[in-house]
Amino acid sequence: MSLHALFTRRHGYVPRLCWVMVVLIVRVTLADPPSASARTLSLSVPDTTGLHTAITAIAERALAQYTGSNSQDRLDNVFRLHLAARRYDEALRALDTLSMIMERKHREESGIGFAYQVYATVMSKGASAKTFDSLYKRELLRRLQLLSPDSYASALMFFDYTADELHERLTKALEGHSVHDSLDIESAVALCRGYVSSTLADATLESGKKVIAEYEGRTFVVNDSIVLTMKDGAEVALCSVRRRADTTAVPAVLVNSIYAGTDVSLCKQAALRGYASVVVNTRGKRLSRNDVEPFEHEASDIHEVIEWMAKQPWCNGSVGMYGGSYLGFSQWAAVKKPHPALKTIVPQVAVGAGIDFPIHNGIVMNYSLSWIHYVSDTKMTSAAVFDDPDRFTRNNRRWYTAGLRYRALDSLDGTPSMLFHRWLDHPAYDAYWQAMTPQREEFANVDIPVLTTTGYYDDDQVGALYYTKEHGKWNKNARHYVYIGPFDHYGAQTTPASVFSNYTIDSVARESITDLVFDWFDHVLKGGPLPSQLKDRVTYQVMGANEWRGAPSLDAMAKRRIALAPVFADAAAGVHGRTMPRLPVSDSTARLHGLTPSPPVVRRSFLQTVDLRDRSDTAFWRGNDVFGVFPLVIDTVLRVAPGKMVFAGEPMERECTLSGGIEVAAVLRTNKRDLDIVVDVVEQLPDGRFMVLTENLQRASLAADRTTRRLLTPDSICTVNITNTFVTCKRLQKGSRIIIMMGVNKNPMWQMNYGTGKDVSEETMMDATEPLRVEWFNDTRVTVGMDD
């Protein structure tokens, strides 16, 4: 008989079962030290009580493999193993350590483990079957009152589950094992984890939900079922939360979210900080009966929502907005038609609709198709889409390998999307995209204070800073602040992780951005001081220097600019007297060139040939090789993608700080009418490793004017200026090199430009019978900024 069948014969979870004799032979492979031999453990389980004994023995054996490590993943197992072994004091100590790690990494997740802490605390005090329930309720209520606004939502995640969902964890852990099977350490741990979840479900879930409901009923006034009808007859769904103790009108904060489902949690976070809080879902989401049409209606819908909020008795007439990504875009949409009650916006990692998503500098990203399904397949969000990341990776590879037209991408997946084709119909930044956010003189009307947060590794940084630049360009008195550091898309809107990819960020950069947001609201909406985190209009962190600096503008991040020119390998020794550096690269055939700040004496060129029909490079791309995603920030090998050339500068003679965005003036001649150019900036550290600083991508025909495609003239020399690039700041050590990787984008996660001049979405591999030839000239310039 299988363990799964035996353990789930009646209800599918452990505590309510009664068993016959079972022999579990548990094979536990020691993880520390690696040379230790494997061992087996035989357990006799005569009845239900015996099962607990068996699980205890399994947990104790597994714990021996987890001593001596305080990593997050191991602690996540250790505290559960201690609970399974009924070592409650040890479980609490492991949970405390885990909480401190989570606090340092993401404060919004520091409440994870809360339900287990409450349970372990009660059990550590010797609770009996008769006293457990009353002691548990008392302890849960005590701890609820101590939760911070940041950790409140993550702390209560356990209570969002049903008992069946928690019991299912044990059921899955038992699948495929028979009563005489050996269990490796991973299976043993999974069994203990499932057992603990099931135990807590039986002991705490029902009473815990009642305590939480009663507590929140006394603490909050919640209305999660508001439906507003817009002037055009469409509907939007709202959730509002305020503290019951706030008996007079207070400032209100608004979040516009397409990610329906976390609305109440978002509202409670703001309410606990003393604000009336509203989350409105994009029309078509949750309770709205309309179709989902991302980006298209926010400008008008948010205006009407703010009009409604300003009239509510709990709002004092002042409204602020915050939120990240799509939620950040929504705030710029809101100020296209500004409402007088809207006093400030805090757009975090804001999507630039048509600027960097779903089209980045003219190039469509395949990720946009999976995102469409995530937000539009259901009235909430479709977890099935992101729970199956391989689905779209496989689809992308099928499309890339077959060389099909880009418009076939959705039907190839078997899920045609009208939204996807609507976006493809607008490849330039035309009236369709422009209608969504302020344009030109409309930015001059944005006279409220703005705080933008983004990160050097935020894949929406280009969009976020596009708004900043346009606001400053058209409104010379713009009260616009920027806060930017070594954060990814998630870290720049919550609490930055201490480690991003494999890069450990400086300690001064690990500040709560959520705290900054509400300090800003306190400043603007309640008359408090300007947040101390802000050094100037632009506050930026210097990676490697463990310091923040301030500048009056993005351009002022760099005190001087240095123009670097390519030195082609076949001319290097004759022109500059230098030989090409030897670098460890992923592709031994990659051509290495030099990089110099000296202007060329004689114009020279290098001919690059790229066969766009060649799909033998598919294996190079990992599943998550989306532009702006960094599997490794630091690597021992320079990873050179197909279509790229490498230009390496001389070792730095002294320390300096590379700061700001780059500008590229690519002087070239090609046999095609268009191409997509990629430019990466990498630092080779003195120890030889490589640190990726920025990745930049641009369609040549849309470089001069993002609103109108201007095709290249084949076989004529031209200059493609690339300016909409990523900002970074890094202290470069003496002995470091600046490396530029530049060439043609040929990535299966992006639209393929075959260069015919036709609609790129209609091109196929048949349009690539003649290879792409690009003659790059040495009067090409890559200009970087230096802060000192």
PDB file of C-alpha atoms in Angstrom, residues 464-676:
ATOM      1  CA  ALA A 464       9.902  55.616 -14.482  1.00  0.00           C
ATOM      2  CA  LEU A 465      12.597  58.147 -15.414  1.00  0.00           C
ATOM      3  CA  TYR A 466      10.916  59.019 -18.726  1.00  0.00           C
ATOM      4  CA  TYR A 467       8.169  60.687 -16.691  1.00  0.00           C
ATOM      5  CA  THR A 468      10.751  62.400 -14.488  1.00  0.00           C
ATOM      6  CA  LYS A 469      12.582  63.842 -17.491  1.00  0.00           C
ATOM      7  CA  GLU A 470       9.397  64.977 -19.252  1.00  0.00           C
ATOM      8  CA  HIS A 471       8.038  66.543 -16.079  1.00  0.00           C
ATOM      9  CA  GLY A 472      11.229  68.546 -15.590  1.00  0.00           C
ATOM     10  CA  LYS A 473      11.426  69.464 -19.265  1.00  0.00           C
ATOM     11  CA  TRP A 474       7.951  70.954 -19.504  1.00  0.00           C
ATOM     12  CA  ASN A 475       7.575  72.245 -15.940  1.00  0.00           C
ATOM     13  CA  LYS A 476      10.703  74.137 -14.897  1.00  0.00           C
ATOM     14  CA  ASN A 477       9.316  74.482 -11.367  1.00  0.00           C
ATOM     15  CA  ALA A 478       8.453  70.811 -11.004  1.00  0.00           C
ATOM     16  CA  ARG A 479       8.651  69.615  -7.397  1.00  0.00           C
ATOM     17  CA  HIS A 480       9.882  66.204  -8.369  1.00  0.00           C
ATOM     18  CA  TYR A 481      12.136  63.987  -6.247  1.00  0.00           C
ATOM     19  CA  VAL A 482      13.818  60.749  -7.328  1.00  0.00           C
ATOM     20  CA  TYR A 483      15.086  57.998  -5.037  1.00  0.00           C
ATOM     21  CA  ILE A 484      17.186  55.371  -6.846  1.00  0.00           C
ATOM     22  CA  GLY A 485      19.563  52.648  -5.721  1.00  0.00           C
ATOM     23  CA  PRO A 486      20.761  49.090  -6.450  1.00  0.00           C
ATOM     24  CA  PHE A 487      17.230  47.700  -6.448  1.00  0.00           C
ATOM     25  CA  ASP A 488      15.286  45.449  -8.757  1.00  0.00           C
ATOM     26  CA  HIS A 489      11.643  45.938  -9.720  1.00  0.00           C
ATOM     27  CA  TYR A 490      10.367  44.491  -6.456  1.00  0.00           C
ATOM     28  CA  GLY A 491      12.950  45.969  -4.113  1.00  0.00           C
ATOM     29  CA  ALA A 492      12.359  49.530  -5.342  1.00  0.00           C
ATOM     30  CA  GLN A 493       8.762  49.447  -4.139  1.00  0.00           C
ATOM     31  CA  THR A 494       9.093  47.611  -0.805  1.00  0.00           C
ATOM     32  CA  THR A 495      12.188  46.906   1.262  1.00  0.00           C
ATOM     33  CA  PRO A 496      15.261  46.093  -0.842  1.00  0.00           C
ATOM     34  CA  ALA A 497      16.703  42.627  -0.430  1.00  0.00           C
ATOM     35  CA  SER A 498      20.145  42.472   1.158  1.00  0.00           C
ATOM     36  CA  VAL A 499      21.231  40.365  -1.804  1.00  0.00           C
ATOM     37  CA  PHE A 500      20.039  41.049  -5.336  1.00  0.00           C
ATOM     38  CA  SER A 501      20.839  38.145  -7.648  1.00  0.00           C
ATOM     39  CA  ASN A 502      24.311  37.335  -6.278  1.00  0.00           C
ATOM     40  CA  TYR A 503      25.264  40.929  -5.483  1.00  0.00           C
ATOM     41  CA  THR A 504      25.235  41.985  -1.821  1.00  0.00           C
ATOM     42  CA  ILE A 505      24.001  45.555  -1.709  1.00  0.00           C
ATOM     43  CA  ASP A 506      25.633  48.098   0.576  1.00  0.00           C
ATOM     44  CA  SER A 507      24.188  48.271   4.079  1.00  0.00           C
ATOM     45  CA  VAL A 508      23.034  51.895   3.676  1.00  0.00           C
ATOM     46  CA  ALA A 509      20.859  50.821   0.749  1.00  0.00           C
ATOM     47  CA  ARG A 510      18.746  48.454   2.845  1.00  0.00           C
ATOM     48  CA  GLU A 511      16.217  51.047   3.922  1.00  0.00           C
ATOM     49  CA  SER A 512      12.467  50.554   3.816  1.00  0.00           C
ATOM     50  CA  ILE A 513      11.056  52.298   0.771  1.00  0.00           C
ATOM     51  CA  THR A 514       7.573  51.780   2.197  1.00  0.00           C
ATOM     52  CA  ASP A 515       8.641  53.912   5.177  1.00  0.00           C
ATOM     53  CA  LEU A 516       9.881  56.555   2.748  1.00  0.00           C
ATOM     54  CA  VAL A 517       6.523  56.557   0.941  1.00  0.00           C
ATOM     55  CA  PHE A 518       4.537  57.181   4.118  1.00  0.00           C
ATOM     56  CA  ASP A 519       7.085  59.673   5.446  1.00  0.00           C
ATOM     57  CA  TRP A 520       6.450  61.517   2.177  1.00  0.00           C
ATOM     58  CA  PHE A 521       2.684  61.362   2.716  1.00  0.00           C
ATOM     59  CA  ASP A 522       3.165  62.648   6.249  1.00  0.00           C
ATOM     60  CA  HIS A 523       5.166  65.536   4.757  1.00  0.00           C
ATOM     61  CA  VAL A 524       2.731  66.476   1.986  1.00  0.00           C
ATOM     62  CA  LEU A 525      -0.631  65.496   3.476  1.00  0.00           C
ATOM     63  CA  LYS A 526       0.003  66.143   7.173  1.00  0.00           C
ATOM     64  CA  GLY A 527       2.557  68.941   7.132  1.00  0.00           C
ATOM     65  CA  GLY A 528       5.464  66.909   8.437  1.00  0.00           C
ATOM     66  CA  PRO A 529       9.134  67.452   7.543  1.00  0.00           C
ATOM     67  CA  LEU A 530      10.684  66.398   4.241  1.00  0.00           C
ATOM     68  CA  PRO A 531      11.819  62.763   4.636  1.00  0.00           C
ATOM     69  CA  SER A 532      15.388  62.650   5.907  1.00  0.00           C
ATOM     70  CA  GLN A 533      16.254  60.002   3.312  1.00  0.00           C
ATOM     71  CA  LEU A 534      16.068  62.589   0.519  1.00  0.00           C
ATOM     72  CA  LYS A 535      19.426  64.307  -0.034  1.00  0.00           C
ATOM     73  CA  ASP A 536      18.369  66.484  -2.985  1.00  0.00           C
ATOM     74  CA  ARG A 537      15.960  66.326  -5.908  1.00  0.00           C
ATOM     75  CA  VAL A 538      17.795  63.148  -6.948  1.00  0.00           C
ATOM     76  CA  THR A 539      18.977  60.817  -4.180  1.00  0.00           C
ATOM     77  CA  TYR A 540      21.172  58.004  -5.476  1.00  0.00           C
ATOM     78  CA  GLN A 541      23.230  55.263  -3.872  1.00  0.00           C
ATOM     79  CA  VAL A 542      26.846  54.734  -4.874  1.00  0.00           C
ATOM     80  CA  MET A 543      27.321  50.983  -5.202  1.00  0.00           C
ATOM     81  CA  GLY A 544      30.583  49.880  -3.645  1.00  0.00           C
ATOM     82  CA  ALA A 545      30.988  53.085  -1.615  1.00  0.00           C
ATOM     83  CA  ASN A 546      28.217  52.453   0.940  1.00  0.00           C
ATOM     84  CA  GLU A 547      26.925  56.003   0.662  1.00  0.00           C
ATOM     85  CA  TRP A 548      24.013  58.029  -0.657  1.00  0.00           C
ATOM     86  CA  ARG A 549      24.541  61.202  -2.642  1.00  0.00           C
ATOM     87  CA  GLY A 550      22.279  63.973  -3.786  1.00  0.00           C
ATOM     88  CA  ALA A 551      22.072  65.937  -7.030  1.00  0.00           C
ATOM     89  CA  PRO A 552      19.689  68.655  -8.267  1.00  0.00           C
ATOM     90  CA  SER A 553      18.838  66.627 -11.402  1.00  0.00           C
ATOM     91  CA  LEU A 554      19.520  63.331 -13.157  1.00  0.00           C
ATOM     92  CA  ASP A 555      22.034  65.025 -15.450  1.00  0.00           C
ATOM     93  CA  ALA A 556      23.847  66.435 -12.428  1.00  0.00           C
ATOM     94  CA  MET A 557      24.608  62.921 -11.160  1.00  0.00           C
ATOM     95  CA  ALA A 558      27.699  63.172 -13.389  1.00  0.00           C
ATOM     96  CA  LYS A 559      30.138  66.033 -12.913  1.00  0.00           C
ATOM     97  CA  ARG A 560      31.833  65.215 -16.206  1.00  0.00           C
ATOM     98  CA  ARG A 561      31.232  63.102 -19.282  1.00  0.00           C
ATOM     99  CA  ILE A 562      33.728  60.807 -21.024  1.00  0.00           C
ATOM    100  CA  ALA A 563      33.269  59.681 -24.637  1.00  0.00           C
ATOM    101  CA  LEU A 564      34.670  56.205 -25.289  1.00  0.00           C
ATOM    102  CA  ALA A 565      35.442  55.037 -28.815  1.00  0.00           C
ATOM    103  CA  PRO A 566      35.945  51.498 -30.168  1.00  0.00           C
ATOM    104  CA  VAL A 567      39.392  50.274 -31.153  1.00  0.00           C
ATOM    105  CA  PHE A 568      38.879  47.437 -33.594  1.00  0.00           C
ATOM    106  CA  ALA A 569      41.068  44.416 -33.071  1.00  0.00           C
ATOM    107  CA  ASP A 570      42.660  44.386 -36.511  1.00  0.00           C
ATOM    108  CA  ALA A 571      43.833  47.992 -36.071  1.00  0.00           C
ATOM    109  CA  ALA A 572      44.512  48.222 -32.350  1.00  0.00           C
ATOM    110  CA  ALA A 573      48.260  47.803 -32.296  1.00  0.00           C
ATOM    111  CA  GLY A 574      48.832  50.104 -35.300  1.00  0.00           C
ATOM    112  CA  VAL A 575      46.560  52.918 -34.130  1.00  0.00           C
ATOM    113  CA  HIS A 576      46.943  53.091 -30.374  1.00  0.00           C
ATOM    114  CA  GLY A 577      49.860  50.816 -29.690  1.00  0.00           C
ATOM    115  CA  ARG A 578      47.776  48.582 -27.460  1.00  0.00           C
ATOM    116  CA  THR A 579      47.027  44.899 -27.716  1.00  0.00           C
ATOM    117  CA  MET A 580      43.576  43.476 -27.091  1.00  0.00           C
ATOM    118  CA  PRO A 581      42.948  42.200 -23.555  1.00  0.00           C
ATOM    119  CA  ARG A 582      42.420  38.515 -22.990  1.00  0.00           C
ATOM    120  CA  LEU A 583      39.095  37.992 -21.239  1.00  0.00           C
ATOM    121  CA  PRO A 584      37.298  34.821 -20.105  1.00  0.00           C
ATOM    122  CA  VAL A 585      34.172  34.859 -22.258  1.00  0.00           C
ATOM    123  CA  SER A 586      31.304  32.412 -22.665  1.00  0.00           C
ATOM    124  CA  ASP A 587      31.764  32.302 -26.448  1.00  0.00           C
ATOM    125  CA  SER A 588      35.324  31.536 -27.557  1.00  0.00           C
ATOM    126  CA  THR A 589      34.503  32.853 -31.052  1.00  0.00           C
ATOM    127  CA  ALA A 590      33.441  36.278 -29.752  1.00  0.00           C
ATOM    128  CA  ARG A 591      35.538  39.075 -31.240  1.00  0.00           C
ATOM    129  CA  LEU A 592      37.260  41.228 -28.628  1.00  0.00           C
ATOM    130  CA  HIS A 593      38.016  44.891 -29.324  1.00  0.00           C
ATOM    131  CA  GLY A 594      39.463  47.801 -27.402  1.00  0.00           C
ATOM    132  CA  LEU A 595      37.889  50.915 -25.942  1.00  0.00           C
ATOM    133  CA  THR A 596      39.605  54.273 -25.634  1.00  0.00           C
ATOM    134  CA  PRO A 597      38.792  57.856 -24.583  1.00  0.00           C
ATOM    135  CA  SER A 598      41.122  59.099 -27.334  1.00  0.00           C
ATOM    136  CA  PRO A 599      39.484  60.328 -30.552  1.00  0.00           C
ATOM    137  CA  PRO A 600      40.383  58.276 -33.639  1.00  0.00           C
ATOM    138  CA  VAL A 601      43.069  59.622 -35.933  1.00  0.00           C
ATOM    139  CA  VAL A 602      41.927  57.629 -38.944  1.00  0.00           C
ATOM    140  CA  ARG A 603      38.387  56.404 -39.597  1.00  0.00           C
ATOM    141  CA  ARG A 604      38.318  52.615 -39.489  1.00  0.00           C
ATOM    142  CA  SER A 605      35.535  50.092 -39.390  1.00  0.00           C
ATOM    143  CA  PHE A 606      34.682  46.516 -38.504  1.00  0.00           C
ATOM    144  CA  LEU A 607      32.191  44.433 -40.482  1.00  0.00           C
ATOM    145  CA  GLN A 608      29.839  42.322 -38.395  1.00  0.00           C
ATOM    146  CA  THR A 609      27.751  39.670 -40.134  1.00  0.00           C
ATOM    147  CA  VAL A 610      24.710  38.208 -38.388  1.00  0.00           C
ATOM    148  CA  ASP A 611      22.708  35.384 -39.940  1.00  0.00           C
ATOM    149  CA  LEU A 612      19.187  35.993 -38.643  1.00  0.00           C
ATOM    150  CA  ARG A 613      18.122  32.569 -39.953  1.00  0.00           C
ATOM    151  CA  ASP A 614      20.581  30.809 -37.675  1.00  0.00           C
ATOM    152  CA  ARG A 615      18.823  29.287 -34.673  1.00  0.00           C
ATOM    153  CA  SER A 616      21.736  27.196 -33.435  1.00  0.00           C
ATOM    154  CA  ASP A 617      22.194  29.773 -30.656  1.00  0.00           C
ATOM    155  CA  THR A 618      18.904  28.856 -28.989  1.00  0.00           C
ATOM    156  CA  ALA A 619      20.734  26.851 -26.341  1.00  0.00           C
ATOM    157  CA  PHE A 620      22.567  29.984 -25.203  1.00  0.00           C
ATOM    158  CA  TRP A 621      19.418  31.554 -23.827  1.00  0.00           C
ATOM    159  CA  ARG A 622      18.242  30.494 -20.398  1.00  0.00           C
ATOM    160  CA  GLY A 623      14.540  30.449 -19.640  1.00  0.00           C
ATOM    161  CA  ASN A 624      14.614  33.774 -17.818  1.00  0.00           C
ATOM    162  CA  ASP A 625      16.763  35.698 -20.297  1.00  0.00           C
ATOM    163  CA  VAL A 626      14.268  38.502 -20.527  1.00  0.00           C
ATOM    164  CA  PHE A 627      15.922  41.869 -21.003  1.00  0.00           C
ATOM    165  CA  GLY A 628      16.410  43.505 -17.633  1.00  0.00           C
ATOM    166  CA  VAL A 629      16.431  40.218 -15.707  1.00  0.00           C
ATOM    167  CA  PHE A 630      19.784  39.385 -14.158  1.00  0.00           C
ATOM    168  CA  PRO A 631      20.335  35.700 -13.290  1.00  0.00           C
ATOM    169  CA  LEU A 632      23.835  36.751 -12.189  1.00  0.00           C
ATOM    170  CA  VAL A 633      24.949  40.317 -11.571  1.00  0.00           C
ATOM    171  CA  ILE A 634      28.497  39.131 -10.902  1.00  0.00           C
ATOM    172  CA  ASP A 635      30.100  36.282 -12.853  1.00  0.00           C
ATOM    173  CA  THR A 636      33.536  34.816 -13.405  1.00  0.00           C
ATOM    174  CA  VAL A 637      32.914  34.662 -17.147  1.00  0.00           C
ATOM    175  CA  LEU A 638      31.809  37.471 -19.441  1.00  0.00           C
ATOM    176  CA  ARG A 639      28.572  36.147 -20.899  1.00  0.00           C
ATOM    177  CA  VAL A 640      28.487  37.355 -24.509  1.00  0.00           C
ATOM    178  CA  ALA A 641      25.108  36.898 -26.177  1.00  0.00           C
ATOM    179  CA  PRO A 642      24.848  36.059 -29.897  1.00  0.00           C
ATOM    180  CA  GLY A 643      25.120  39.185 -32.030  1.00  0.00           C
ATOM    181  CA  LYS A 644      27.272  41.133 -29.559  1.00  0.00           C
ATOM    182  CA  MET A 645      30.833  42.421 -29.809  1.00  0.00           C
ATOM    183  CA  VAL A 646      33.045  43.143 -26.797  1.00  0.00           C
ATOM    184  CA  PHE A 647      34.946  46.395 -26.290  1.00  0.00           C
ATOM    185  CA  ALA A 648      37.255  46.479 -23.275  1.00  0.00           C
ATOM    186  CA  GLY A 649      38.909  49.586 -21.866  1.00  0.00           C
ATOM    187  CA  GLU A 650      42.256  49.839 -20.164  1.00  0.00           C
ATOM    188  CA  PRO A 651      42.481  49.193 -16.390  1.00  0.00           C
ATOM    189  CA  MET A 652      41.510  52.242 -14.325  1.00  0.00           C
ATOM    190  CA  GLU A 653      44.535  54.125 -12.997  1.00  0.00           C
ATOM    191  CA  ARG A 654      42.611  55.425  -9.984  1.00  0.00           C
ATOM    192  CA  GLU A 655      39.265  55.083  -8.265  1.00  0.00           C
ATOM    193  CA  CYS A 656      36.337  56.947  -9.810  1.00  0.00           C
ATOM    194  CA  THR A 657      32.543  56.807  -9.803  1.00  0.00           C
ATOM    195  CA  LEU A 658      30.624  55.925 -12.934  1.00  0.00           C
ATOM    196  CA  SER A 659      27.287  57.713 -12.570  1.00  0.00           C
ATOM    197  CA  GLY A 660      24.134  58.479 -14.545  1.00  0.00           C
ATOM    198  CA  GLY A 661      22.908  57.158 -17.868  1.00  0.00           C
ATOM    199  CA  ILE A 662      24.917  56.426 -21.003  1.00  0.00           C
ATOM    200  CA  GLU A 663      24.518  57.980 -24.432  1.00  0.00           C
ATOM    201  CA  VAL A 664      25.437  56.122 -27.599  1.00  0.00           C
ATOM    202  CA  ALA A 665      26.109  57.615 -31.007  1.00  0.00           C
ATOM    203  CA  ALA A 666      26.446  54.482 -33.137  1.00  0.00           C
ATOM    204  CA  VAL A 667      28.022  55.290 -36.516  1.00  0.00           C
ATOM    205  CA  LEU A 668      27.267  52.446 -38.868  1.00  0.00           C
ATOM    206  CA  ARG A 669      26.395  51.274 -42.343  1.00  0.00           C
ATOM    207  CA  THR A 670      24.091  48.325 -42.960  1.00  0.00           C
ATOM    208  CA  ASN A 671      22.541  46.509 -45.877  1.00  0.00           C
ATOM    209  CA  LYS A 672      19.134  46.555 -44.154  1.00  0.00           C
ATOM    210  CA  ARG A 673      16.544  49.245 -43.487  1.00  0.00           C
ATOM    211  CA  ASP A 674      16.394  48.655 -39.747  1.00  0.00           C
ATOM    212  CA  LEU A 675      18.012  46.773 -36.870  1.00  0.00           C
ATOM    213  CA  ASP A 676      17.703  46.460 -33.099  1.00  0.00           C
TER     214      ASP A 676
END
